[in-house]
PDB file of C-alpha atoms in Angstrom:
ATOM      1  CA  UNK A 551     115.661  23.434 126.432  1.00 44.00           C
ATOM      2  CA  UNK A 552     112.885  22.749 123.674  1.00 43.00           C
ATOM      3  CA  UNK A 553     110.813  25.939 122.923  1.00 46.00           C
ATOM      4  CA  UNK A 554     108.443  26.433 120.704  1.00 46.00           C
ATOM      5  CA  UNK A 555     109.314  28.417 117.606  1.00 47.00           C
ATOM      6  CA  UNK A 556     106.703  30.898 118.785  1.00 46.00           C
ATOM      7  CA  UNK A 557     108.447  31.133 122.629  1.00 48.00           C
ATOM      8  CA  UNK A 558     112.149  31.390 120.984  1.00 49.00           C
ATOM      9  CA  UNK A 559     111.004  34.434 118.832  1.00 49.00           C
ATOM     10  CA  UNK A 560     109.308  36.522 121.509  1.00 49.00           C
ATOM     11  CA  UNK A 561     108.674  40.587 120.137  1.00 50.00           C
ATOM     12  CA  UNK A 562     108.901  43.279 122.240  1.00 47.00           C
ATOM     13  CA  UNK A 563     107.254  46.516 122.696  1.00 48.00           C
ATOM     14  CA  UNK A 564     104.784  47.451 119.237  1.00 53.00           C
ATOM     15  CA  UNK A 565     105.991  44.476 117.670  1.00 57.00           C
ATOM     16  CA  UNK A 566     104.781  42.371 120.233  1.00 57.00           C
ATOM     17  CA  UNK A 567     103.031  39.679 118.403  1.00 64.00           C
ATOM     18  CA  UNK A 568     104.489  40.159 114.588  1.00 70.00           C
ATOM     19  CA  UNK A 569     106.592  37.117 112.949  1.00 75.00           C
ATOM     20  CA  UNK A 570     106.012  35.985 109.651  1.00 77.00           C
ATOM     21  CA  UNK A 571     105.304  32.951 111.031  1.00 73.00           C
ATOM     22  CA  UNK A 572     102.024  33.856 113.206  1.00 79.00           C
ATOM     23  CA  UNK A 573     100.737  36.038 109.937  1.00 86.00           C
ATOM     24  CA  UNK A 574      97.910  35.079 108.109  1.00 86.00           C
ATOM     25  CA  UNK A 575      98.624  36.318 104.750  1.00 88.00           C
ATOM     26  CA  UNK A 576     102.451  35.169 104.433  1.00 89.00           C
ATOM     27  CA  UNK A 577     100.485  31.278 105.413  1.00 88.00           C
ATOM     28  CA  UNK A 578      97.961  31.942 103.044  1.00 89.00           C
ATOM     29  CA  UNK A 579     100.921  33.015 100.654  1.00 91.00           C
ATOM     30  CA  UNK A 580     103.354  30.398 101.188  1.00 91.00           C
ATOM     31  CA  UNK A 581     100.358  27.035 100.651  1.00 90.00           C
ATOM     32  CA  UNK A 582      98.623  28.834  98.450  1.00 89.00           C
ATOM     33  CA  UNK A 583     102.827  28.784  96.220  1.00 91.00           C
ATOM     34  CA  UNK A 584     103.068  25.549  97.416  1.00 90.00           C
ATOM     35  CA  UNK A 585      99.917  23.836  96.603  1.00 89.00           C
ATOM     36  CA  UNK A 586      99.798  25.658  92.968  1.00 88.00           C
ATOM     37  CA  UNK A 587     102.920  24.616  92.736  1.00 88.00           C
ATOM     38  CA  UNK A 588     102.690  20.286  93.389  1.00 85.00           C
ATOM     39  CA  UNK A 589      99.144  20.734  92.598  1.00 87.00           C
ATOM     40  CA  UNK A 590      99.510  21.994  88.799  1.00 88.00           C
ATOM     41  CA  UNK A 591     101.009  18.289  87.220  1.00 87.00           C
ATOM     42  CA  UNK A 592      97.912  16.880  88.334  1.00 88.00           C
ATOM     43  CA  UNK A 593      95.687  18.956  87.109  1.00 90.00           C
ATOM     44  CA  UNK A 594      97.516  19.472  83.790  1.00 89.00           C
ATOM     45  CA  UNK A 595      95.881  16.643  81.592  1.00 85.00           C
ATOM     46  CA  UNK A 596      92.643  19.083  82.577  1.00 92.00           C
ATOM     47  CA  UNK A 597      90.693  21.029  79.770  1.00 94.00           C
ATOM     48  CA  UNK A 598      90.527  24.491  81.441  1.00 93.00           C
ATOM     49  CA  UNK A 599      93.808  23.205  84.158  1.00 93.00           C
ATOM     50  CA  UNK A 600      92.702  24.106  87.942  1.00 91.00           C
ATOM     51  CA  UNK A 601      89.526  26.107  86.905  1.00 93.00           C
ATOM     52  CA  UNK A 602      88.223  22.870  84.958  1.00 95.00           C
ATOM     53  CA  UNK A 603      89.132  20.530  88.022  1.00 95.00           C
ATOM     54  CA  UNK A 604      87.004  22.448  89.992  1.00 93.00           C
ATOM     55  CA  UNK A 605      84.135  22.470  87.458  1.00 95.00           C
ATOM     56  CA  UNK A 606      83.866  18.113  87.706  1.00 96.00           C
ATOM     57  CA  UNK A 607      84.036  18.576  91.473  1.00 94.00           C
ATOM     58  CA  UNK A 608      81.284  21.337  91.366  1.00 93.00           C
ATOM     59  CA  UNK A 609      79.480  18.750  89.544  1.00 95.00           C
ATOM     60  CA  UNK A 610      80.210  15.235  90.817  1.00 94.00           C
ATOM     61  CA  UNK A 611      78.592  16.635  94.155  1.00 85.00           C
ATOM     62  CA  UNK A 612      75.249  15.844  92.458  1.00 76.00           C
ATOM     63  CA  UNK A 613      72.646  17.437  93.010  1.00 79.00           C
ATOM     64  CA  UNK A 614      70.122  19.248  90.241  1.00 82.00           C
ATOM     65  CA  UNK A 615      72.614  20.377  87.928  1.00 86.00           C
ATOM     66  CA  UNK A 616      73.523  23.647  88.546  1.00 88.00           C
ATOM     67  CA  UNK A 617      72.879  26.298  85.452  1.00 89.00           C
ATOM     68  CA  UNK A 618      76.032  27.967  83.718  1.00 90.00           C
ATOM     69  CA  UNK A 619      75.615  30.681  85.942  1.00 89.00           C
ATOM     70  CA  UNK A 620      75.438  28.986  88.473  1.00 90.00           C
ATOM     71  CA  UNK A 621      78.209  27.215  88.393  1.00 92.00           C
ATOM     72  CA  UNK A 622      80.370  30.663  87.506  1.00 91.00           C
ATOM     73  CA  UNK A 623      79.145  31.805  90.813  1.00 88.00           C
ATOM     74  CA  UNK A 624      79.752  28.190  92.598  1.00 88.00           C
ATOM     75  CA  UNK A 625      83.109  27.852  91.464  1.00 88.00           C
ATOM     76  CA  UNK A 626      84.142  32.398  91.502  1.00 86.00           C
ATOM     77  CA  UNK A 627      84.616  32.386  87.717  1.00 91.00           C
ATOM     78  CA  UNK A 628      83.393  35.334  85.420  1.00 91.00           C
ATOM     79  CA  UNK A 629      80.667  33.590  83.149  1.00 89.00           C
ATOM     80  CA  UNK A 630      82.512  34.595  79.986  1.00 92.00           C
ATOM     81  CA  UNK A 631      85.106  32.685  81.089  1.00 93.00           C
ATOM     82  CA  UNK A 632      82.509  30.259  82.081  1.00 94.00           C
ATOM     83  CA  UNK A 633      81.357  29.838  78.459  1.00 93.00           C
ATOM     84  CA  UNK A 634      84.824  29.491  76.901  1.00 96.00           C
ATOM     85  CA  UNK A 635      86.134  26.320  79.639  1.00 97.00           C
ATOM     86  CA  UNK A 636      82.846  24.893  78.856  1.00 96.00           C
ATOM     87  CA  UNK A 637      82.929  24.211  75.739  1.00 96.00           C
ATOM     88  CA  UNK A 638      86.585  22.931  76.306  1.00 97.00           C
ATOM     89  CA  UNK A 639      85.053  20.456  78.658  1.00 97.00           C
ATOM     90  CA  UNK A 640      82.187  19.464  76.379  1.00 97.00           C
ATOM     91  CA  UNK A 641      84.640  18.958  73.154  1.00 97.00           C
ATOM     92  CA  UNK A 642      86.669  16.635  75.514  1.00 97.00           C
ATOM     93  CA  UNK A 643      83.550  14.974  76.248  1.00 97.00           C
ATOM     94  CA  UNK A 644      83.444  15.163  80.085  1.00 97.00           C
ATOM     95  CA  UNK A 645      80.563  17.881  80.680  1.00 96.00           C
ATOM     96  CA  UNK A 646      77.009  18.045  78.309  1.00 96.00           C
ATOM     97  CA  UNK A 647      74.961  20.852  79.153  1.00 93.00           C
ATOM     98  CA  UNK A 648      71.311  21.355  78.029  1.00 90.00           C
ATOM     99  CA  UNK A 649      68.689  23.413  78.261  1.00 89.00           C
ATOM    100  CA  UNK A 650      67.215  24.312  81.647  1.00 84.00           C
ATOM    101  CA  UNK A 651      63.251  22.317  81.382  1.00 83.00           C
ATOM    102  CA  UNK A 652      61.991  25.870  83.779  1.00 84.00           C
ATOM    103  CA  UNK A 653      63.733  28.225  81.425  1.00 83.00           C
ATOM    104  CA  UNK A 654      64.977  27.347  77.830  1.00 79.00           C
ATOM    105  CA  UNK A 655      67.130  30.681  77.643  1.00 83.00           C
ATOM    106  CA  UNK A 656      69.280  28.584  80.609  1.00 85.00           C
ATOM    107  CA  UNK A 657      71.274  26.081  79.992  1.00 88.00           C
ATOM    108  CA  UNK A 658      72.108  23.128  82.441  1.00 91.00           C
ATOM    109  CA  UNK A 659      75.707  21.420  82.897  1.00 94.00           C
ATOM    110  CA  UNK A 660      76.020  17.918  83.624  1.00 94.00           C
ATOM    111  CA  UNK A 661      79.346  16.207  84.484  1.00 96.00           C
ATOM    112  CA  UNK A 662      79.681  12.852  81.973  1.00 96.00           C
ATOM    113  CA  UNK A 663      80.762   9.387  82.973  1.00 96.00           C
ATOM    114  CA  UNK A 664      83.872   9.983  80.997  1.00 97.00           C
ATOM    115  CA  UNK A 665      84.210  13.539  83.847  1.00 96.00           C
ATOM    116  CA  UNK A 666      83.826  11.161  86.635  1.00 96.00           C
ATOM    117  CA  UNK A 667      86.241   8.788  85.052  1.00 95.00           C
ATOM    118  CA  UNK A 668      89.144  11.817  84.511  1.00 95.00           C
ATOM    119  CA  UNK A 669      88.300  13.537  87.572  1.00 95.00           C
ATOM    120  CA  UNK A 670      88.859   9.933  89.576  1.00 95.00           C
ATOM    121  CA  UNK A 671      92.378   9.329  88.175  1.00 93.00           C
ATOM    122  CA  UNK A 672      93.104  13.614  88.800  1.00 94.00           C
ATOM    123  CA  UNK A 673      91.574  13.266  91.861  1.00 93.00           C
ATOM    124  CA  UNK A 674      94.291   9.966  93.148  1.00 93.00           C
ATOM    125  CA  UNK A 675      97.116  12.297  91.235  1.00 91.00           C
ATOM    126  CA  UNK A 676      96.204  15.103  93.760  1.00 92.00           C
ATOM    127  CA  UNK A 677      95.970  13.165  96.854  1.00 91.00           C
ATOM    128  CA  UNK A 678      99.102  12.632  96.719  1.00 90.00           C
ATOM    129  CA  UNK A 679     100.594  15.932  95.987  1.00 89.00           C
ATOM    130  CA  UNK A 680      97.867  17.109  98.853  1.00 90.00           C
ATOM    131  CA  UNK A 681     100.051  14.139 101.094  1.00 91.00           C
ATOM    132  CA  UNK A 682     103.483  15.893 100.439  1.00 90.00           C
ATOM    133  CA  UNK A 683     102.677  19.283 101.608  1.00 91.00           C
ATOM    134  CA  UNK A 684     100.896  17.773 104.229  1.00 93.00           C
ATOM    135  CA  UNK A 685     103.411  15.691 105.605  1.00 94.00           C
ATOM    136  CA  UNK A 686     103.628  17.717 108.891  1.00 95.00           C
ATOM    137  CA  UNK A 687     100.446  16.856 110.192  1.00 95.00           C
ATOM    138  CA  UNK A 688      98.923  13.676 111.340  1.00 95.00           C
ATOM    139  CA  UNK A 689      95.146  12.289 109.845  1.00 94.00           C
ATOM    140  CA  UNK A 690      93.277  13.841 112.444  1.00 97.00           C
ATOM    141  CA  UNK A 691      95.129  17.749 112.026  1.00 96.00           C
ATOM    142  CA  UNK A 692      95.155  17.392 107.896  1.00 94.00           C
ATOM    143  CA  UNK A 693      91.706  17.119 108.899  1.00 94.00           C
ATOM    144  CA  UNK A 694      90.827  19.963 110.880  1.00 96.00           C
ATOM    145  CA  UNK A 695      93.263  21.720 108.470  1.00 93.00           C
ATOM    146  CA  UNK A 696      90.632  21.565 105.038  1.00 92.00           C
ATOM    147  CA  UNK A 697      87.206  21.690 107.759  1.00 94.00           C
ATOM    148  CA  UNK A 698      88.843  25.297 108.823  1.00 93.00           C
ATOM    149  CA  UNK A 699      89.506  26.521 105.457  1.00 90.00           C
ATOM    150  CA  UNK A 700      86.570  24.887 104.177  1.00 91.00           C
ATOM    151  CA  UNK A 701      84.921  27.042 106.366  1.00 92.00           C
ATOM    152  CA  UNK A 702      86.992  30.017 105.881  1.00 89.00           C
ATOM    153  CA  UNK A 703      86.787  29.850 101.833  1.00 86.00           C
ATOM    154  CA  UNK A 704      82.796  29.696 102.397  1.00 86.00           C
ATOM    155  CA  UNK A 705      82.582  32.926 104.574  1.00 87.00           C
ATOM    156  CA  UNK A 706      85.745  34.378 101.454  1.00 83.00           C
ATOM    157  CA  UNK A 707      83.256  33.405  98.443  1.00 77.00           C
ATOM    158  CA  UNK A 708      80.149  34.690 100.391  1.00 79.00           C
ATOM    159  CA  UNK A 709      81.229  38.417 101.954  1.00 76.00           C
ATOM    160  CA  UNK A 710      84.237  39.234 100.408  1.00 60.00           C
ATOM    161  CA  UNK A 711      85.408  38.030  96.912  1.00 53.00           C
ATOM    162  CA  UNK A 712      84.293  38.976  93.773  1.00 53.00           C
ATOM    163  CA  UNK A 713      85.830  36.833  90.782  1.00 50.00           C
ATOM    164  CA  UNK A 714      87.525  39.520  89.519  1.00 52.00           C
ATOM    165  CA  UNK A 715      89.690  39.743  92.310  1.00 50.00           C
ATOM    166  CA  UNK A 716      90.399  35.375  92.614  1.00 47.00           C
ATOM    167  CA  UNK A 717      93.351  35.508  90.355  1.00 47.00           C
ATOM    168  CA  UNK A 718      95.246  37.843  92.183  1.00 41.00           C
TER     169      UNK A 718
END
């Protein structure tokens, strides 16, 4: 008899459908905790750790260099925190900030070649950590998970989460 886990746990009455393995909040918390644990070492050498990594990834995507404020919104960081983080990344030669030609009060942020190189190294290490976390999924399932999570994250960024709530 090879019933799936959800078939084995058939709650009755009011509790029908309630189980940890089907609860979105539990799943997100477990994945987030495990990811944070395996990914921390991968980004430890970056100024700002995970936050520094997210900034470099956002900048590496190319396109028009964002302003500090636009970048802070994109990676969901308070603008004051972003300013200090960019100071640190710039001091390490990973980004540069220049006045925006259209608005001299704004500063555009650009990833440097050194920033690209370090990001590539970190990404290889992070790929290995992610592979450990996704070991029970085949390649297609892992890609589906990434795609669906990215869509949910975009919704959360757009509609739900404010910068102060992201650290919860």
